[in-house]
PDB file of C-alpha atoms and ligand atoms in Angstrom:
ATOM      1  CA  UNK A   1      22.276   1.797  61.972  1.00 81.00           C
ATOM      2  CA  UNK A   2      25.567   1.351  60.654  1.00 94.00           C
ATOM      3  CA  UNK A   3      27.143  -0.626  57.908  1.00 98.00           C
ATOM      4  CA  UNK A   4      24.702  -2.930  55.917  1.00 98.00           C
ATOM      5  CA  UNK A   5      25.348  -5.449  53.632  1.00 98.00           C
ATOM      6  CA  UNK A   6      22.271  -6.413  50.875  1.00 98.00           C
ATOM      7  CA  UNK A   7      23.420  -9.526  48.249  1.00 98.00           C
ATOM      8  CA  UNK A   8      21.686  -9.232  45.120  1.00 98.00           C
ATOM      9  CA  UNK A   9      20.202 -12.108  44.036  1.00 97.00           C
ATOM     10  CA  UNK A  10      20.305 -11.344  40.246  1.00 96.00           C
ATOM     11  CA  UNK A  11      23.615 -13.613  39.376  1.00 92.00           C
ATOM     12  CA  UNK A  12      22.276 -16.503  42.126  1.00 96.00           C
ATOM     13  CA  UNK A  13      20.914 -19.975  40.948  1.00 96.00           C
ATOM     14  CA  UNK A  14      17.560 -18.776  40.421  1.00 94.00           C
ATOM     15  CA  UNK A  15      16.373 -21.981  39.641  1.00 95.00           C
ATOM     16  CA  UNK A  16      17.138 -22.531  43.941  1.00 95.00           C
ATOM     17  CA  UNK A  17      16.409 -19.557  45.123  1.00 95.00           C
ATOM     18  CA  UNK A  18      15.264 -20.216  48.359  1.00 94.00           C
ATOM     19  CA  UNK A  19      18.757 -22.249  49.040  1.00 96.00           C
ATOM     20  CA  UNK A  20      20.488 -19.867  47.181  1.00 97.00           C
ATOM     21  CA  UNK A  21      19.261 -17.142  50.083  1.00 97.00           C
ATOM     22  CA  UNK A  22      20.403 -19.388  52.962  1.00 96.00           C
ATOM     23  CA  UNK A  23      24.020 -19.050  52.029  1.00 97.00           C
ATOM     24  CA  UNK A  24      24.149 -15.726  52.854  1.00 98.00           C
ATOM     25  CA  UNK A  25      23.047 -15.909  56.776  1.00 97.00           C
ATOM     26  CA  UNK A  26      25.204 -12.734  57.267  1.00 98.00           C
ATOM     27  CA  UNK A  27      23.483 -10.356  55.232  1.00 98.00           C
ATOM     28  CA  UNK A  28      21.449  -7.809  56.508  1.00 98.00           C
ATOM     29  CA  UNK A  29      18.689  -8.107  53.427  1.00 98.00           C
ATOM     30  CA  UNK A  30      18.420  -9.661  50.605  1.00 98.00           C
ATOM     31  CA  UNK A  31      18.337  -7.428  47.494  1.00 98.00           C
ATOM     32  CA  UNK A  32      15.731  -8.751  45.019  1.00 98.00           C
ATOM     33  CA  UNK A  33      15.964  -6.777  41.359  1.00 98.00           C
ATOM     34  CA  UNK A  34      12.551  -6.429  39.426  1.00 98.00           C
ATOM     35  CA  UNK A  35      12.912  -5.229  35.865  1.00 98.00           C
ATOM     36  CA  UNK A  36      10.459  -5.075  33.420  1.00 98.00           C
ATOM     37  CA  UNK A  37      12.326  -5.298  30.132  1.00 98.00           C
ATOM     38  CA  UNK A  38      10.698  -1.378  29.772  1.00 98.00           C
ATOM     39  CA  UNK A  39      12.669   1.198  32.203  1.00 98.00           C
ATOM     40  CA  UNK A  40      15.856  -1.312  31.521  1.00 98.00           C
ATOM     41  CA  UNK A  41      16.783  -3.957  28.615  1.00 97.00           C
ATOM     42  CA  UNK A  42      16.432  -7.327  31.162  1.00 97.00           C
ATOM     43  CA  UNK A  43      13.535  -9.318  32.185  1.00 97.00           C
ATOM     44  CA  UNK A  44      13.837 -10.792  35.754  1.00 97.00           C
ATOM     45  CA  UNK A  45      10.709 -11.927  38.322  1.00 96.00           C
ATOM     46  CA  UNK A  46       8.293 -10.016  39.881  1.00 96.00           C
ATOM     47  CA  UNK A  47       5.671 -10.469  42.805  1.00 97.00           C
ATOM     48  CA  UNK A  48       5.249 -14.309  42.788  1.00 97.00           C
ATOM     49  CA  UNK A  49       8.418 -14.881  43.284  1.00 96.00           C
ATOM     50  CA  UNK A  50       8.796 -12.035  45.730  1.00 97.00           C
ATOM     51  CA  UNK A  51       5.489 -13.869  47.759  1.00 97.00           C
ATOM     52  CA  UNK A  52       7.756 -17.485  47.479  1.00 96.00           C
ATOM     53  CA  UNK A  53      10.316 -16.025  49.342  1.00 96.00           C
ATOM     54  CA  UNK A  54       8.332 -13.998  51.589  1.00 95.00           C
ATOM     55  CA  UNK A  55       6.521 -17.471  52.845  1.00 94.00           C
ATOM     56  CA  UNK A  56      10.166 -19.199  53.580  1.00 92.00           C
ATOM     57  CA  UNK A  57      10.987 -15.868  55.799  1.00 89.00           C
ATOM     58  CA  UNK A  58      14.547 -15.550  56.460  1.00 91.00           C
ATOM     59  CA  UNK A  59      16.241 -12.308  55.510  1.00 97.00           C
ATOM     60  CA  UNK A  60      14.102  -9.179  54.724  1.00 98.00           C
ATOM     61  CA  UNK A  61      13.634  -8.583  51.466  1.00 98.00           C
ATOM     62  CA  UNK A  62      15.109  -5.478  49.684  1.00 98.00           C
ATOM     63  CA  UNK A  63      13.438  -4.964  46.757  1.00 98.00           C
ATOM     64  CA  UNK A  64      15.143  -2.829  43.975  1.00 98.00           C
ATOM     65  CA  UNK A  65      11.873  -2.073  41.316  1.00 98.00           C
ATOM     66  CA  UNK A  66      13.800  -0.967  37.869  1.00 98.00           C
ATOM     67  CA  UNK A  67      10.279  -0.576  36.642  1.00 98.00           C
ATOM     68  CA  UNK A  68       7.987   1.391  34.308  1.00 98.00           C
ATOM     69  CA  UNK A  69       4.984   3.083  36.222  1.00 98.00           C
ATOM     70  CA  UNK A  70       6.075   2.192  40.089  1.00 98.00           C
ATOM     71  CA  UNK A  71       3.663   4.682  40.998  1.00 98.00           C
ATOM     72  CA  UNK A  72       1.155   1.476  39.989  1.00 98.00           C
ATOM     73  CA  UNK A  73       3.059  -1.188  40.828  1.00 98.00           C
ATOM     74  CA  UNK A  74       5.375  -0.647  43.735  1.00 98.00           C
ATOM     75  CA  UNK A  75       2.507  -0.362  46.669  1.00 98.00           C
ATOM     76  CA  UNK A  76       2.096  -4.068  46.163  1.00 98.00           C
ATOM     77  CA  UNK A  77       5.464  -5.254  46.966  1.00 98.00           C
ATOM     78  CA  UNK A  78       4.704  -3.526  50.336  1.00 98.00           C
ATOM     79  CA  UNK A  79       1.753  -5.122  50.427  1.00 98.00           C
ATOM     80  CA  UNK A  80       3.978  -8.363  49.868  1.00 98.00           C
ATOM     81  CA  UNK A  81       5.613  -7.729  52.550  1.00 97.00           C
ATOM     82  CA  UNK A  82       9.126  -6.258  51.380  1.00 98.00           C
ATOM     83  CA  UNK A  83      11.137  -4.514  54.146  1.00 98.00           C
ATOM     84  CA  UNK A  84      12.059  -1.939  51.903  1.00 98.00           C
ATOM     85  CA  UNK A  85      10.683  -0.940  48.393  1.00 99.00           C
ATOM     86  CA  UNK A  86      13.000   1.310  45.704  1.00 99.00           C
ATOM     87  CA  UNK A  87      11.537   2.960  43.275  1.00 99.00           C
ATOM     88  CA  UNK A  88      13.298   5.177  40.205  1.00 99.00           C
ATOM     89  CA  UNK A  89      13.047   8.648  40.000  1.00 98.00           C
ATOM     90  CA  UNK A  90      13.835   8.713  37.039  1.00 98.00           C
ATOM     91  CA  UNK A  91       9.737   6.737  35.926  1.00 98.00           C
ATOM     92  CA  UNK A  92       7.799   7.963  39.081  1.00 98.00           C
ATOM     93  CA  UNK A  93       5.524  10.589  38.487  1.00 98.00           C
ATOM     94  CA  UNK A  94       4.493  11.412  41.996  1.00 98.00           C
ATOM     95  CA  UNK A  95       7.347  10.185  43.947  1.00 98.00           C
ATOM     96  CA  UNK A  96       5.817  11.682  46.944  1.00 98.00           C
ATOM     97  CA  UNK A  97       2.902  10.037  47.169  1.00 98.00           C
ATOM     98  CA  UNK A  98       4.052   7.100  46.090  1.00 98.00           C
ATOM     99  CA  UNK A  99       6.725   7.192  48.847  1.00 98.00           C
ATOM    100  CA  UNK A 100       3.787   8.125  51.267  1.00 98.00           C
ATOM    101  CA  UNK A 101       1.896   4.955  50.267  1.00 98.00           C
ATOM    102  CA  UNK A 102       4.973   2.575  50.681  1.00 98.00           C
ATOM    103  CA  UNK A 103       5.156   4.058  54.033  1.00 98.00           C
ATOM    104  CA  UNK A 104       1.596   3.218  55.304  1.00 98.00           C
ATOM    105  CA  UNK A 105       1.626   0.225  53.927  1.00 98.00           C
ATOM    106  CA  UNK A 106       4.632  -0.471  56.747  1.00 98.00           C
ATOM    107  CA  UNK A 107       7.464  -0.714  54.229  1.00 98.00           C
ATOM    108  CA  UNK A 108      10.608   1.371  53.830  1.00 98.00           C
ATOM    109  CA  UNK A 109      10.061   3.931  50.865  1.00 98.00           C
ATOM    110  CA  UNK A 110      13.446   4.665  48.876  1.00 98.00           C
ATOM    111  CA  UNK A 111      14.195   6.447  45.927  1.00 98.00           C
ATOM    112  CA  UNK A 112      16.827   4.999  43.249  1.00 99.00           C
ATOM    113  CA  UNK A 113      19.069   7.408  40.930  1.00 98.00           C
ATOM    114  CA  UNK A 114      20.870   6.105  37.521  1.00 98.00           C
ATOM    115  CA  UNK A 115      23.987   7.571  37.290  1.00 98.00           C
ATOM    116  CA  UNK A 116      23.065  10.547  35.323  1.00 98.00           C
ATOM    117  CA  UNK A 117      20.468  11.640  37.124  1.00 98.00           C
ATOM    118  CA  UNK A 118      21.616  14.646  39.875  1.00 98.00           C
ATOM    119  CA  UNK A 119      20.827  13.860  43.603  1.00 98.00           C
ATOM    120  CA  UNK A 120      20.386  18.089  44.298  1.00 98.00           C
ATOM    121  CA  UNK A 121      16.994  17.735  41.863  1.00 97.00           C
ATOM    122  CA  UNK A 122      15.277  15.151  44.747  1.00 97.00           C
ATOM    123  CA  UNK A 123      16.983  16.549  47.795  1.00 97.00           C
ATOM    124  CA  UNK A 124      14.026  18.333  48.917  1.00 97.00           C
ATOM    125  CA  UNK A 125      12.558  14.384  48.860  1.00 97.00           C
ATOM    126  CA  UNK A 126      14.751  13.859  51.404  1.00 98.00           C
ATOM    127  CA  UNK A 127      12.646  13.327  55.017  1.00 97.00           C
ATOM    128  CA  UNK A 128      10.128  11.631  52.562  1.00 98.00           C
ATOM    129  CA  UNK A 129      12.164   8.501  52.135  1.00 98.00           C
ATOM    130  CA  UNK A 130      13.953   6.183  54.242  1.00 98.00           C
ATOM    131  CA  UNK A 131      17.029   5.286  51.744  1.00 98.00           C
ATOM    132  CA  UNK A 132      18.273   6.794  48.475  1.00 98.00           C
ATOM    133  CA  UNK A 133      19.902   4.283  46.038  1.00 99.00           C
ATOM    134  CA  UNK A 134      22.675   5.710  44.318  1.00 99.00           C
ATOM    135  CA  UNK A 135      23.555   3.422  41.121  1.00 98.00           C
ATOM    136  CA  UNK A 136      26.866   2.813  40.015  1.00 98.00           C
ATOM    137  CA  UNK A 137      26.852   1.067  37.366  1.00 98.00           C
ATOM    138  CA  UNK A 138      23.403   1.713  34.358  1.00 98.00           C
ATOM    139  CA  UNK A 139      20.878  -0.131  35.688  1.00 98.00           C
ATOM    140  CA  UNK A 140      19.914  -3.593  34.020  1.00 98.00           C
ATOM    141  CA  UNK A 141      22.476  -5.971  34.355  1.00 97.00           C
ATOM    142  CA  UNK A 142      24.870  -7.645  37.354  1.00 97.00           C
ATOM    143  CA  UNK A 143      28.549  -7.954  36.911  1.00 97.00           C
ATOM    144  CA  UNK A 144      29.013  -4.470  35.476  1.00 98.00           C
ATOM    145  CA  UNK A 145      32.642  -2.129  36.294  1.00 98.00           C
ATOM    146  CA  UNK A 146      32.003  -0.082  39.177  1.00 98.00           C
ATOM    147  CA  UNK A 147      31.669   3.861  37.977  1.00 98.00           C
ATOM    148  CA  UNK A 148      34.043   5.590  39.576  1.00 98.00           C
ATOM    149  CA  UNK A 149      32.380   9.117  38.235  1.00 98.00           C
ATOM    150  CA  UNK A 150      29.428   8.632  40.661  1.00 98.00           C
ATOM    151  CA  UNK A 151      31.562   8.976  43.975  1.00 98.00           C
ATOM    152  CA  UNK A 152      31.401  12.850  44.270  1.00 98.00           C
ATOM    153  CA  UNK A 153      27.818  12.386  44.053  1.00 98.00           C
ATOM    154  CA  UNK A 154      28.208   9.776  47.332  1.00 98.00           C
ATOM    155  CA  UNK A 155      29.751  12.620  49.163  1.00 98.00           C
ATOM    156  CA  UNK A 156      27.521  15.304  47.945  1.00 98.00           C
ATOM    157  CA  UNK A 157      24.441  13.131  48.616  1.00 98.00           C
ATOM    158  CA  UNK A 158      25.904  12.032  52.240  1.00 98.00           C
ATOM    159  CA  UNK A 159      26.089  16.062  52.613  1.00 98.00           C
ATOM    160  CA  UNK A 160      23.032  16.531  51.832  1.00 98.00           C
ATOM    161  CA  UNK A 161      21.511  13.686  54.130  1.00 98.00           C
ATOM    162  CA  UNK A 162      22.993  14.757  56.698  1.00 97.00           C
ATOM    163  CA  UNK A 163      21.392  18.504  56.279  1.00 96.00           C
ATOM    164  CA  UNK A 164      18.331  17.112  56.513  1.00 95.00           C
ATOM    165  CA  UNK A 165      18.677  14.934  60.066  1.00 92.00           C
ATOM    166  CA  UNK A 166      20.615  12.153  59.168  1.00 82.00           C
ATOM    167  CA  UNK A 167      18.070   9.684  59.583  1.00 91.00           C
ATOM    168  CA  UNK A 168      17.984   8.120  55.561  1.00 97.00           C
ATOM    169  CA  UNK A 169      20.170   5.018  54.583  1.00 98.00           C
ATOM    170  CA  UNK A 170      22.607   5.579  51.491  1.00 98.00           C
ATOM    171  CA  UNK A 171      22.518   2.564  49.619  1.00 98.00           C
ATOM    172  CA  UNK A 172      25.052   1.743  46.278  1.00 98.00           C
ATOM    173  CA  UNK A 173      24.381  -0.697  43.706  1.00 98.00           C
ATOM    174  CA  UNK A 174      26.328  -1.937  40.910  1.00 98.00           C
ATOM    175  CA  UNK A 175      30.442  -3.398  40.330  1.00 98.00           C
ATOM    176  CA  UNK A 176      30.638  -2.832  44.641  1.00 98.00           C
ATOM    177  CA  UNK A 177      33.219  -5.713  45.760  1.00 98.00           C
ATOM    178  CA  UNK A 178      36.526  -6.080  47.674  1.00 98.00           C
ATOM    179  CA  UNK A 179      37.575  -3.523  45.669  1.00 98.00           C
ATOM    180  CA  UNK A 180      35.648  -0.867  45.483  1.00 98.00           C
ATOM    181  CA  UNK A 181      33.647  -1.196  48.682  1.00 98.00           C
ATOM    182  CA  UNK A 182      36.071   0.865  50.903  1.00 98.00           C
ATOM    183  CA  UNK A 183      35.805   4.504  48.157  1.00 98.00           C
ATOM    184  CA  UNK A 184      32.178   3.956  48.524  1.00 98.00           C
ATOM    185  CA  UNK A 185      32.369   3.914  52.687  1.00 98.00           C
ATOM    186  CA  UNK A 186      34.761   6.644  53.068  1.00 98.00           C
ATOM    187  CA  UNK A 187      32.244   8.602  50.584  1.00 98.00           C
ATOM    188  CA  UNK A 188      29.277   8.049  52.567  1.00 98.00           C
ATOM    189  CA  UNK A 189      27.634   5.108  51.696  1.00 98.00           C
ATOM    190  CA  UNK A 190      25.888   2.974  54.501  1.00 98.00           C
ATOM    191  CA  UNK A 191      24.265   0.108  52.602  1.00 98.00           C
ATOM    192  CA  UNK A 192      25.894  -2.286  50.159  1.00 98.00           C
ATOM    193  CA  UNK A 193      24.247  -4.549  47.307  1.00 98.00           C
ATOM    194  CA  UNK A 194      26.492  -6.958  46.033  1.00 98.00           C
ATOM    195  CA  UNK A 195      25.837  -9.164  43.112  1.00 98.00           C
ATOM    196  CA  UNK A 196      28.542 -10.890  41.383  1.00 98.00           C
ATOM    197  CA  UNK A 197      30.738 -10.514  44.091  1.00 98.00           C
ATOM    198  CA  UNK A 198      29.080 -12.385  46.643  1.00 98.00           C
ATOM    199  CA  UNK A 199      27.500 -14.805  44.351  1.00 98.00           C
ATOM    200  CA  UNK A 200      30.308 -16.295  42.070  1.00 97.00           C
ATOM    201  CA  UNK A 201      32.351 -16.890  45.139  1.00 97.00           C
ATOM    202  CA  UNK A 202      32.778 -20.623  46.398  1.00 97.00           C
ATOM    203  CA  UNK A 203      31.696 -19.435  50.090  1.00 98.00           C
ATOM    204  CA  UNK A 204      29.066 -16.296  49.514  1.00 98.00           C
ATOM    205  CA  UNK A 205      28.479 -15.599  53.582  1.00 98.00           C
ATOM    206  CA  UNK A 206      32.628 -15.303  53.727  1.00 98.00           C
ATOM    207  CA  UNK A 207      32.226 -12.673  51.389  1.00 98.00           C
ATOM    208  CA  UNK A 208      29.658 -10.771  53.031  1.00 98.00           C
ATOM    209  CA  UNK A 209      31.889 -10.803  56.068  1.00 98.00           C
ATOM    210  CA  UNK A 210      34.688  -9.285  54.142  1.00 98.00           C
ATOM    211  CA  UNK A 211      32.593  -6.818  52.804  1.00 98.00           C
ATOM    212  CA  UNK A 212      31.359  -6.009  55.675  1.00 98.00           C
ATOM    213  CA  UNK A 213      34.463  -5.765  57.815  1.00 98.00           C
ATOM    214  CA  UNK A 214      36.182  -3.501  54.759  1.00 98.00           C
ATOM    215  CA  UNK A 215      33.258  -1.152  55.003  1.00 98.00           C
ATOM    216  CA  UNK A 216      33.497  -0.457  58.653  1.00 98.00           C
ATOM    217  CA  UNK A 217      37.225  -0.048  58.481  1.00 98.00           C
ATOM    218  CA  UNK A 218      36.955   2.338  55.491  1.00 98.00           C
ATOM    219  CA  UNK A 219      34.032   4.054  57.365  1.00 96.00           C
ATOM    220  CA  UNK A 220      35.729   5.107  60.517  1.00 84.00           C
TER     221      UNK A 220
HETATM  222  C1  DX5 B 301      21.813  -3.919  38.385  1.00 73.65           C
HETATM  223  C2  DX5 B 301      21.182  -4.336  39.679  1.00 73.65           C
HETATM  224  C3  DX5 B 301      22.150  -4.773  40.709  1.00 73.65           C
HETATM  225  C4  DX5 B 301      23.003  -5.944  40.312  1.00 73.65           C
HETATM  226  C5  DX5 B 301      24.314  -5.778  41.012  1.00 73.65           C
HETATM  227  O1  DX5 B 301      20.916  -3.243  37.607  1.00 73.65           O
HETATM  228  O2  DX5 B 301      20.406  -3.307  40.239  1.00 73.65           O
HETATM  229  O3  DX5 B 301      21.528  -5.001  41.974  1.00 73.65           O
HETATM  230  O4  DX5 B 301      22.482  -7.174  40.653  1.00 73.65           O
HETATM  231  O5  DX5 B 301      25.178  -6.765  40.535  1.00 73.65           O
HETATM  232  P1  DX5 B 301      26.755  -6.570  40.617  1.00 73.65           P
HETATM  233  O6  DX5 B 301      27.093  -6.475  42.087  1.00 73.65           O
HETATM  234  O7  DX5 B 301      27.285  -7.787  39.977  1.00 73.65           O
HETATM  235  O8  DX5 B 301      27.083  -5.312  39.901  1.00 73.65           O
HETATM  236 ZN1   ZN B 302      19.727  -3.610  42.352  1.00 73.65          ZN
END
């Protein structure tokens, strides 16, 4: 598949969301961050707003569920039509099946990991989901510093991906911009949320380009 590039929509005019998406006609998704105010200290939106965008179409939606109890909640953002649902290890208590039931409901099933959390414990999860989020910053809030610690897990969870066929998307989240993009290519990384970086730019979509072009470049 190649390098991806998924704006978060967490530091957009949410107030215009809709027009807030159109800027970014070169992204691949668009990453849309639930949070409860339980599994982290921030309240965003949920499924209405998730259904809003859904009915404008556009991008595919990317949903990122930093959520207590996704093995509830989460099947109904596939429902929703979401692309792709993440849920957190860390508060899933049957990530299997709850991966299983993203996947017939016709959604991608991926499996998010805070910093702290090891990727060897969930690599037997492996040909059960379709991306693992690595995040590298603590979940909860945009326009964190990028944690440099979590790159050796990058490479050991690109290692370990590509043990078991290759086939799942590695996806990073948190601080990634201009310049910190490339460490997180040339460690394995395939997909790209951006938040801040994209969105308190004057042109977003020129942004996503860059990104985009220093990912390849680092990449190769
Ligand atoms: C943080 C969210 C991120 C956030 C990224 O908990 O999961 O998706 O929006 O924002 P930046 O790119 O600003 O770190
Ligand atoms: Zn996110």
């Amino acid at each position: 598949m190649g390098i991806q590039i998924t704006p978060s929509i967490l530091n957009a005019d949410l107030a215009a969301l809709g027009a807030e998406v159109a800027r970014i006609p070169s992204a691949d998704w668009v990453h849309v961050d639930v949070m409860d105010n339980h599994f982290v200290p921030n309240l965003t939106l949920g499924l209405p707003v998730i259904e809003s965008l859904r009915r404008r179409g556009g991008l595919p939606i990317d949903a990122h569920l930093m959520i207590e109890d996704p093995d509830r909640w989460a099947p109904a953002y596939a429902e929703a039509g979401c692309g792709s649902v993440t849920f957190h290890v860390e508060a899933a208590r049957a990530p299997i099946r709850l991966a299983r039931s993203i996947r017939a409901l016709g959604a991608r099933a991926s499996m998010a990991l805070k910093p702290a959390t090891p990727i060897e414990s969930y690599a037997d999860l492996l040909p059960e989901v379709d991306m693992v989020l690595l995040m590298t910053v603590e979940p909860g809030f945009g326009g964190q510093k990028f944690l440099d610690v979590v790159l050796p897990k990058i490479r050991r969870a690109r290692l370990l991906i590509e043990k078991s066929g290759g086939e799942c998307w590695l996806q990073v989240d948190g601080g990634i911009s201009p310049e910190t993009i490339e460490r997180c290519a040339a460690a394995g990384a395939d997909v790209f949320v951006a938040g801040s970086a994209v969105y308190s730019a004057a042109d977003p979509d020129a942004v996503v380009r860059t990104l985009r072009a220093l990912a390849k470049a680092a990449a190769d």
